[in-house]
Coordinates of C-alpha atoms in Angstrom, one line a residue:
Chain E
M1 CA 27.0 3.7 24.5
S2 CA 28.1 7.2 25.8
Q3 CA 26.5 10.4 24.7
A4 CA 29.6 11.1 22.4
D5 CA 28.6 7.9 20.6
F6 CA 25.4 9.2 19.3
D7 CA 27.4 11.2 16.8
V8 CA 26.1 9.7 13.5
E9 CA 29.4 10.3 11.8
T10 CA 31.2 8.3 14.3
L11 CA 28.7 5.4 14.0
L12 CA 28.8 5.6 10.3
A13 CA 32.7 5.4 10.2
R14 CA 32.5 2.3 12.5
L15 CA 29.8 0.6 10.2
E16 CA 31.9 1.4 7.1
V17 CA 34.9 -0.3 8.5
S18 CA 32.8 -3.3 9.8
L19 CA 31.4 -3.7 6.3
R20 CA 34.7 -3.5 4.6
E21 CA 36.1 -6.2 6.9
E22 CA 32.9 -8.4 6.6
L23 CA 32.9 -8.2 2.7
A24 CA 36.7 -8.8 2.6
R25 CA 36.2 -11.7 5.1
R26 CA 33.5 -13.3 3.0
R27 CA 35.1 -12.6 -0.2
L28 CA 32.0 -10.8 -1.6
D29 CA 33.1 -9.2 -4.9
D30 CA 30.9 -6.5 -6.5
P31 CA 28.0 -6.8 -4.1
A32 CA 24.9 -4.4 -4.7
M33 CA 23.5 -2.3 -1.8
I34 CA 19.9 -1.8 -0.7
G35 CA 18.6 0.9 1.8
V36 CA 15.4 0.4 3.6
H37 CA 13.1 3.5 3.5
T38 CA 13.5 6.0 5.3
G39 CA 16.4 6.0 7.7
G40 CA 18.2 3.0 6.1
A41 CA 18.1 4.8 2.7
W42 CA 19.8 7.8 4.1
I43 CA 22.5 5.7 5.8
A44 CA 22.9 3.5 2.6
E45 CA 23.2 6.7 0.3
V46 CA 26.3 7.6 2.4
L47 CA 27.8 4.2 2.6
H48 CA 27.2 3.5 -1.1
R49 CA 29.3 6.5 -2.0
R50 CA 32.0 5.8 0.5
L51 CA 32.4 2.0 -0.4
G52 CA 32.4 2.9 -4.0
F53 CA 29.8 0.4 -5.2
S54 CA 29.5 0.2 -8.9
E55 CA 25.9 -0.6 -9.2
P56 CA 23.3 2.2 -8.4
L57 CA 21.8 2.0 -5.0
G58 CA 18.5 0.1 -4.5
Y59 CA 15.6 1.2 -2.2
L60 CA 13.1 -0.9 -0.4
D61 CA 9.8 0.3 1.1
I62 CA 8.7 -2.7 3.2
S63 CA 5.1 -1.2 3.8
F64 CA 3.4 -4.0 1.7
Y65 CA 5.4 -6.6 3.6
R66 CA 4.9 -5.5 7.2
D67 CA 3.4 -8.2 9.5
D68 CA 1.4 -5.6 11.5
Y69 CA -0.5 -4.5 8.4
P70 CA -3.8 -5.9 9.4
Q71 CA -3.7 -4.0 12.7
S72 CA -2.1 -0.8 11.6
G73 CA -3.4 -0.2 8.1
M74 CA -1.9 1.4 5.1
N75 CA 1.2 3.5 5.5
P76 CA 0.1 6.9 4.2
D77 CA 3.7 7.6 2.8
V78 CA 4.6 4.6 0.8
R79 CA 7.4 5.0 -1.5
A80 CA 8.1 2.7 -4.5
S81 CA 10.7 0.0 -4.0
K82 CA 13.3 0.2 -6.7
L83 CA 16.0 -2.4 -7.2
P84 CA 17.8 -1.3 -10.3
F85 CA 19.9 -4.6 -10.6
R86 CA 19.3 -8.3 -10.9
V87 CA 18.9 -10.0 -7.5
D88 CA 19.3 -13.5 -8.6
G89 CA 22.6 -14.8 -7.7
R90 CA 23.9 -11.4 -6.4
N91 CA 25.6 -10.6 -3.2
I92 CA 23.5 -7.9 -1.4
V93 CA 24.4 -5.6 1.4
L94 CA 21.2 -4.6 3.1
I95 CA 21.3 -1.3 5.3
D96 CA 18.9 -0.1 7.9
D97 CA 19.2 2.6 10.5
V98 CA 18.0 0.8 13.7
L99 CA 17.7 -3.0 14.4
Y100 CA 15.1 -3.3 17.0
T101 CA 12.3 -6.1 16.9
G102 CA 13.8 -7.6 13.6
R103 CA 10.4 -7.3 12.0
T104 CA 11.6 -4.7 9.4
V105 CA 14.5 -6.9 8.4
R106 CA 12.3 -9.9 8.0
A107 CA 9.9 -7.9 5.8
A108 CA 13.0 -6.5 3.7
L109 CA 14.2 -10.1 3.2
N110 CA 10.8 -11.5 2.2
E111 CA 10.6 -8.5 -0.3
I112 CA 14.1 -9.1 -1.7
F113 CA 13.3 -12.8 -2.3
D114 CA 10.2 -11.7 -4.4
Y115 CA 12.6 -10.0 -6.7
G116 CA 14.9 -13.0 -6.9
R117 CA 17.2 -15.4 -5.1
P118 CA 20.4 -13.5 -3.9
A119 CA 23.7 -15.5 -3.2
E120 CA 24.4 -13.8 0.1
I121 CA 23.0 -11.0 2.1
V122 CA 25.1 -8.9 4.6
L123 CA 23.0 -6.9 7.1
G124 CA 24.6 -3.6 8.2
V125 CA 22.7 -1.3 10.7
L126 CA 23.8 1.9 12.3
I127 CA 22.3 1.0 15.8
D128 CA 21.7 -2.4 17.2
R129 CA 19.3 -2.0 20.1
N130 CA 17.7 -4.6 22.5
G131 CA 14.2 -5.6 22.0
R132 CA 14.4 -8.5 19.5
Q133 CA 11.2 -10.2 18.8
I134 CA 12.3 -12.5 16.1
P135 CA 15.8 -14.2 15.7
I136 CA 17.6 -11.8 13.4
Q137 CA 21.0 -10.3 13.9
A138 CA 23.2 -7.9 12.1
D139 CA 26.5 -8.8 10.4
C140 CA 27.8 -5.3 10.8
I141 CA 26.9 -2.5 13.2
G142 CA 27.9 1.2 13.9
G143 CA 27.1 0.8 17.8
R144 CA 24.9 -1.2 20.3
L145 CA 22.5 0.4 22.6
E146 CA 20.4 -0.8 25.6
L147 CA 17.1 1.2 26.0
E148 CA 14.4 1.0 29.0
P149 CA 11.0 -0.3 27.8
G150 CA 9.1 2.6 26.2
Q151 CA 12.3 4.2 24.9
R152 CA 13.1 4.3 21.3
I153 CA 15.7 5.8 19.1
K154 CA 14.8 7.6 16.1
L155 CA 17.2 8.8 13.1
T156 CA 16.2 12.0 11.3
G157 CA 17.6 13.5 8.3
P158 CA 18.8 13.4 5.7
E159 CA 20.6 16.7 6.3
P160 CA 21.8 16.6 9.0
L161 CA 21.6 12.9 10.1
Q162 CA 20.9 13.1 13.9
L163 CA 19.9 10.3 16.5
T164 CA 17.5 11.1 19.3
I165 CA 16.2 9.0 22.1
R166 CA 12.4 9.5 22.8
T167 CA 10.3 8.1 25.5
G168 CA 6.6 7.0 24.9
G169 CA 4.7 6.1 21.9
R170 CA 5.4 2.9 19.9
Chain N
M1 CA -27.5 10.7 -2.1
S2 CA -25.7 13.8 -1.0
A3 CA -21.9 14.2 -1.2
T4 CA -21.7 14.1 2.6
A5 CA -23.9 11.1 3.0
A6 CA -21.8 9.2 0.5
A7 CA -18.5 10.1 2.2
D8 CA -20.0 9.0 5.6
I9 CA -20.4 5.6 4.4
Q10 CA -17.1 5.4 2.5
L11 CA -14.8 6.7 5.2
D12 CA -14.2 5.6 8.7
A13 CA -14.2 7.9 11.8
A14 CA -10.6 8.8 11.1
G15 CA -11.4 9.8 7.5
R16 CA -9.8 6.7 5.9
L17 CA -11.3 4.8 3.1
R18 CA -13.7 1.9 4.2
H19 CA -15.6 1.4 1.1
F20 CA -15.1 2.7 -2.4
L21 CA -18.4 3.6 -3.8
T22 CA -18.2 7.0 -5.5
I23 CA -15.6 9.9 -6.0
E24 CA -18.5 12.3 -4.6
G25 CA -17.4 13.6 -1.3
L26 CA -13.9 12.5 -1.4
S27 CA -11.0 15.0 -0.8
R28 CA -8.3 15.8 -3.1
E29 CA -5.8 14.5 -0.5
L30 CA -7.5 11.1 -0.5
L31 CA -7.5 10.9 -4.3
V32 CA -3.8 11.8 -4.5
R33 CA -3.1 9.2 -1.8
I34 CA -4.8 6.5 -3.9
M35 CA -2.6 7.6 -6.8
D36 CA 0.6 7.6 -4.7
T37 CA -0.3 4.1 -3.3
A38 CA -1.0 2.9 -6.9
E39 CA 2.5 4.3 -8.0
S40 CA 4.1 1.9 -5.5
F41 CA 1.9 -1.0 -6.6
A42 CA 3.0 -0.3 -10.3
G43 CA 6.5 -1.3 -9.2
V44 CA 5.4 -4.8 -8.0
T45 CA 5.4 -5.9 -11.7
A46 CA 9.3 -5.4 -11.7
Q47 CA 9.4 -8.3 -9.1
N48 CA 10.0 -11.9 -10.1
V49 CA 7.0 -12.8 -7.9
K50 CA 4.5 -10.3 -8.9
K51 CA 2.5 -10.3 -5.5
V52 CA 2.8 -8.7 -2.2
P53 CA 1.3 -10.4 0.9
L54 CA -0.9 -7.4 2.1
L55 CA -4.2 -9.3 1.7
R56 CA -3.0 -12.9 2.5
G57 CA -5.7 -14.9 4.0
K58 CA -8.5 -12.3 3.1
T59 CA -11.2 -13.4 0.6
V60 CA -12.6 -11.1 -2.1
V61 CA -15.8 -11.8 -3.8
N62 CA -16.5 -10.4 -7.4
L63 CA -20.1 -10.1 -7.2
F64 CA -20.9 -9.1 -10.9
F65 CA -24.5 -8.9 -11.8
E66 CA -23.5 -7.4 -15.2
N67 CA -21.0 -8.8 -17.5
S68 CA -17.6 -7.2 -17.7
T69 CA -14.7 -9.3 -18.6
R70 CA -12.0 -6.6 -18.4
T71 CA -13.2 -4.9 -15.1
R72 CA -13.8 -8.3 -13.3
T73 CA -10.4 -9.6 -14.7
T74 CA -8.4 -6.6 -13.5
F75 CA -10.2 -6.6 -10.1
E76 CA -9.3 -10.4 -9.8
L77 CA -5.7 -9.8 -10.8
A78 CA -5.4 -7.0 -8.4
A79 CA -6.8 -9.1 -5.5
K80 CA -4.6 -11.9 -6.6
R81 CA -1.4 -9.7 -6.6
L82 CA -2.3 -8.7 -3.1
S83 CA -2.2 -12.4 -2.3
A84 CA -6.1 -12.5 -1.5
D85 CA -8.4 -15.6 -2.3
V86 CA -10.8 -14.5 -5.0
L87 CA -14.3 -15.9 -5.6
N88 CA -16.1 -15.0 -8.9
I89 CA -19.9 -15.4 -8.4
N90 CA -21.5 -16.2 -11.7
I91 CA -24.7 -14.2 -11.1
A92 CA -26.5 -15.8 -14.1
T93 CA -26.5 -19.2 -12.5
S94 CA -26.5 -18.0 -8.9
A95 CA -29.2 -18.1 -6.2
T96 CA -30.5 -14.7 -7.1
S97 CA -31.8 -16.2 -10.5
K98 CA -33.6 -18.7 -8.3
G99 CA -35.4 -15.8 -6.4
E100 CA -33.1 -15.3 -3.7
S101 CA -32.8 -11.5 -2.7
L102 CA -29.7 -9.6 -3.1
L103 CA -29.4 -9.2 0.7
D104 CA -29.8 -13.0 1.2
T105 CA -26.9 -13.6 -1.3
V106 CA -24.8 -11.3 0.7
R107 CA -25.7 -12.6 4.0
N108 CA -24.8 -16.2 2.8
L109 CA -21.5 -15.0 1.6
E110 CA -20.8 -13.2 4.9
A111 CA -21.5 -16.4 6.5
M112 CA -18.6 -17.8 4.7
H113 CA -16.4 -15.3 6.2
V114 CA -15.4 -13.3 3.1
D115 CA -13.8 -9.8 3.6
M116 CA -14.6 -7.7 0.6
F117 CA -17.3 -7.5 -2.0
V118 CA -16.5 -6.0 -5.4
V119 CA -20.0 -5.2 -6.9
R120 CA -21.0 -4.5 -10.4
H121 CA -24.9 -4.1 -10.9
A122 CA -27.1 -2.5 -13.6
Q123 CA -28.9 -0.7 -10.7
S124 CA -27.6 2.7 -9.6
G125 CA -27.0 2.5 -5.9
A126 CA -26.6 -1.3 -5.7
A127 CA -23.2 -0.9 -4.3
H128 CA -24.3 1.6 -1.7
F129 CA -27.1 -0.5 -0.6
I130 CA -24.7 -3.5 0.0
A131 CA -22.3 -1.3 1.8
R132 CA -25.0 -0.1 4.3
H133 CA -25.9 -3.7 5.1
V134 CA -22.8 -5.6 5.3
A135 CA -21.0 -6.7 8.6
P136 CA -18.4 -3.9 9.8
H137 CA -15.3 -5.7 8.8
I138 CA -16.4 -6.1 5.1
S139 CA -15.4 -3.5 2.6
V140 CA -17.5 -2.9 -0.6
L141 CA -16.1 -1.6 -3.9
N142 CA -18.3 -0.3 -6.6
A143 CA -17.3 -1.8 -9.9
G144 CA -19.9 0.2 -11.9
D145 CA -23.5 0.7 -10.8
G146 CA -26.1 1.6 -13.4
R147 CA -25.6 5.2 -14.8
H148 CA -24.3 6.3 -11.4
A149 CA -20.5 5.7 -10.8
H150 CA -17.5 3.8 -11.6
P151 CA -14.9 5.3 -9.3
T152 CA -12.0 2.8 -10.0
Q153 CA -12.2 3.5 -13.6
A154 CA -12.1 7.2 -12.9
M155 CA -9.0 6.7 -10.6
L156 CA -7.1 4.7 -13.1
D157 CA -8.0 7.5 -15.8
V158 CA -6.6 10.2 -13.7
F159 CA -3.6 8.2 -12.6
T160 CA -2.9 7.8 -16.3
I161 CA -3.2 11.5 -16.9
R162 CA -0.9 12.2 -14.1
R163 CA 1.8 9.9 -15.2
A164 CA 1.7 11.3 -18.8
K165 CA 1.3 15.0 -17.7
G166 CA 2.7 15.0 -14.3
R167 CA 0.1 17.6 -13.1
F168 CA -3.7 18.5 -13.2
A169 CA -3.3 22.3 -12.9
G170 CA -3.5 23.9 -16.3
L171 CA -5.0 20.9 -18.1
K172 CA -8.0 21.0 -20.4
V173 CA -9.7 17.7 -20.7
A174 CA -12.3 16.9 -23.2
I175 CA -14.7 13.9 -22.6
V176 CA -16.4 12.9 -25.8
G177 CA -19.4 10.7 -26.5
D178 CA -22.2 9.2 -24.7
I179 CA -22.1 11.1 -21.5
L180 CA -25.8 10.5 -20.8
H181 CA -25.4 6.8 -20.2
S182 CA -21.8 6.9 -18.9
R183 CA -21.2 6.2 -15.2
V184 CA -17.5 6.6 -16.2
A185 CA -18.0 10.2 -17.3
R186 CA -19.7 11.2 -14.1
S187 CA -17.0 9.7 -11.9
E188 CA -14.2 11.2 -14.2
I189 CA -15.9 14.7 -14.0
L190 CA -15.9 14.6 -10.2
A191 CA -12.3 13.4 -10.0
L192 CA -11.0 15.8 -12.4
N193 CA -12.5 18.7 -10.9
T194 CA -11.6 17.6 -7.5
L195 CA -7.8 17.3 -8.5
G196 CA -8.0 20.8 -10.1
V197 CA -7.9 20.6 -13.9
D198 CA -8.4 24.0 -15.5
E199 CA -11.4 23.0 -17.7
V200 CA -13.4 19.7 -18.3
R201 CA -15.4 19.8 -21.5
V202 CA -18.1 17.3 -22.5
V203 CA -18.5 16.9 -26.2
A204 CA -21.7 15.2 -27.4
P205 CA -24.8 15.4 -29.5
K206 CA -27.6 16.9 -27.5
T207 CA -29.4 13.6 -27.2
L208 CA -26.4 12.1 -25.5
L209 CA -25.8 14.9 -22.8
P210 CA -27.9 14.9 -19.5
A211 CA -30.0 18.0 -19.0
H212 CA -28.4 20.8 -16.9
V213 CA -24.9 19.1 -17.4
E214 CA -23.1 22.5 -16.7
A215 CA -24.2 21.8 -13.1
L216 CA -21.5 19.0 -13.0
G217 CA -18.9 21.6 -13.4
V218 CA -18.2 21.1 -17.1
V219 CA -18.4 23.1 -20.3
P220 CA -20.7 21.5 -23.0
Y221 CA -19.9 21.4 -26.7
H222 CA -21.8 20.1 -29.6
D223 CA -19.0 20.4 -32.2
L224 CA -16.2 18.1 -31.8
N225 CA -13.7 20.4 -33.8
E226 CA -14.5 23.2 -31.3
G227 CA -14.4 20.9 -28.3
L228 CA -10.9 19.5 -29.0
R229 CA -9.3 22.9 -29.5
D230 CA -6.2 23.3 -27.5
V231 CA -7.0 20.2 -25.1
D232 CA -4.3 18.2 -23.3
V233 CA -6.5 15.1 -22.9
V234 CA -9.3 13.6 -24.9
I235 CA -11.2 10.8 -23.3
M236 CA -13.4 9.0 -25.8
L237 CA -16.4 7.1 -24.2
R238 CA -18.0 4.0 -25.6
L239 CA -21.3 4.4 -27.3
Q240 CA -23.5 2.2 -25.3
L241 CA -25.6 0.9 -27.8
E242 CA -27.1 -1.8 -25.5
R243 CA -28.4 1.0 -23.4
M244 CA -30.1 3.2 -26.1
G245 CA -32.8 2.8 -28.7
T246 CA -32.7 4.2 -32.2
A247 CA -33.7 7.7 -31.1
F248 CA -30.3 8.9 -29.6
I249 CA -28.2 8.8 -32.8
P250 CA -29.3 8.8 -36.5
S251 CA -26.8 6.1 -37.4
E252 CA -23.4 4.9 -36.3
H253 CA -22.1 6.0 -39.6
E254 CA -23.4 9.6 -39.1
Y255 CA -22.1 9.6 -35.5
F256 CA -18.7 8.8 -36.7
Q257 CA -18.9 11.7 -39.2
R258 CA -19.8 14.1 -36.5
F259 CA -18.3 12.8 -33.3
G260 CA -15.7 10.1 -34.3
L261 CA -12.1 10.9 -33.5
T262 CA -9.8 11.1 -36.6
E263 CA -6.3 12.4 -37.0
K264 CA -7.5 15.4 -38.9
R265 CA -9.7 16.3 -35.9
L266 CA -7.1 15.6 -33.4
E267 CA -4.9 18.2 -35.0
K268 CA -7.2 20.8 -33.0
A269 CA -5.8 19.5 -29.8
R270 CA -2.4 20.3 -28.3
P271 CA 0.6 18.6 -30.0
D272 CA 1.2 16.5 -27.0
V273 CA -2.3 15.4 -26.4
I274 CA -3.2 12.0 -25.1
V275 CA -6.1 10.0 -26.1
M276 CA -7.9 7.6 -23.6
H277 CA -10.8 5.2 -23.9
P278 CA -12.2 3.0 -21.1
G279 CA -12.9 0.4 -23.5
P280 CA -14.1 -1.8 -25.0
I281 CA -13.6 0.3 -28.3
N282 CA -16.2 0.5 -31.0
R283 CA -13.5 1.0 -33.8
G284 CA -14.8 3.3 -36.7
I285 CA -17.9 4.4 -34.5
E286 CA -16.1 6.4 -31.7
I287 CA -12.4 6.3 -32.7
D288 CA -10.4 5.6 -35.9
S289 CA -8.1 2.7 -35.6
A290 CA -5.1 4.8 -36.5
I291 CA -5.8 7.0 -33.4
A292 CA -6.6 4.0 -31.1
D293 CA -3.4 2.2 -32.0
G294 CA -1.3 5.4 -32.6
P295 CA 1.5 7.1 -30.6
R296 CA -0.9 9.4 -28.6
S297 CA -3.1 6.6 -27.5
V298 CA -2.7 5.5 -23.8
I299 CA -5.6 3.2 -23.9
L300 CA -3.4 0.1 -23.1
Q301 CA -1.6 1.8 -20.3
Q302 CA -5.1 2.6 -18.8
V303 CA -5.6 -1.3 -18.7
T304 CA -2.2 -1.8 -16.9
H305 CA -2.8 1.1 -14.6
G306 CA -6.1 -0.3 -13.7
I307 CA -4.5 -3.2 -11.7
A308 CA -2.3 -1.0 -9.8
V309 CA -5.1 1.5 -8.9
R310 CA -7.4 -1.4 -7.9
M311 CA -4.5 -2.8 -5.8
A312 CA -4.3 0.5 -4.1
V313 CA -8.1 1.0 -3.3
M314 CA -8.5 -2.6 -2.2
S315 CA -5.6 -2.4 0.2
M316 CA -6.7 1.0 1.5
A317 CA -10.1 0.0 2.0
M318 CA -9.4 -3.5 3.5
H319 CA -7.4 -1.9 6.4
S320 CA -8.4 1.4 7.6
G321 CA -7.0 1.1 11.1
P322 CA -4.7 3.8 12.8
D323 CA -1.5 4.5 11.1
M324 CA 1.1 3.6 13.7
E325 CA 4.8 4.1 13.6
V326 CA 6.4 0.6 13.2
P327 CA 9.3 -0.4 15.6
A328 CA 12.1 -1.7 13.4

């Protein structure tokens, strides 16, 4: 991915096209969208508007489902999850900003299933980066990125949405 | 125990909750964080599966040396909604009644690899005592000790106030009844003052107020009509008849005549006043049924909020490790 590809608008446009194609291919009518706090929720708010979904946007905070909770403790900034629609039998579009280890998506899937049993879930992410620790892959992506160990990519926002690569820390 | 000493036991080196024994010494920021976390847990009831996996594999022991069906049940439900295993120790038939010391009981439970004690005891300071002696990985929550503290009840009360009023600044709160015997009142006063309400009033006959009650940061009233004037929140307390002889009040009938909450008396308060009670209610002694079951009562909401608040405190105390940014 070149420097120009870090433009969030470009990545969002690609993700939007990819989602339209995937939803059409799988013939998923009237799906509901869920964004994962925090970056995924920002992305989902844009896509939800552009794709013209009829249901209000749902939000997930996966803090209570994190598998590193025993080590890392309580997230001091937990937001309430809010799914303003029935999940049972529903087609869901799950949106996050960065797919890295796969653990956030695993936690999000666990939480969604505690609300009900969806029919199908489409996973869309703005950036798919290397470093997977569990076998999870996105259906739709805005862009792919290879980072060195110790590097991470961070989305800041919501106004403006910006991607930056940082070195060091977790 | 001084506020600093209490906080020293309750908080880890990074200032995060390790035990929850008293409101004393805790910062406004921490109390707000407990309420914010409880707000998230309140949403768990919207799920089909009303559980989150936070304390999966952990064992919580309800160590109740005093009976309390409601408090024990809400702690048990909170632990179960966090996916913990819960052990209820029936103290009346436990080894302590066979002469085993409190510490021996605790040591035996520790040897069974439990992770948290929820302690209720008639003796003030019992939860502190256990907290000082447990293994480092174990958290102790005070579910009421003697006349000293009942911090989770205070937190669910302030959480209920925040949900109803949206703020603490500018509020006048009246706590009415048996202040003298009430650990709930002490914890509530500390929490309300820490959170910055305008005025906390205590309304009671002189016999049911501690000496020098003003030192707690409250304004005492002996006339209910005066004490209720323009208040936003009324917290009625249970008359703890089991803790008092006959000398404290002339009769239950006369107590209700002077300090019972009725529709007419409540007219003195602000029109949007909310009425609270930690339960169980002595109907017709502290509060008229019409009020307890009426539109201004949030008594049953308090019970519901008690689960979310206890989930918050349990999860915060159980894991007070460093907060880390999580790789996605």
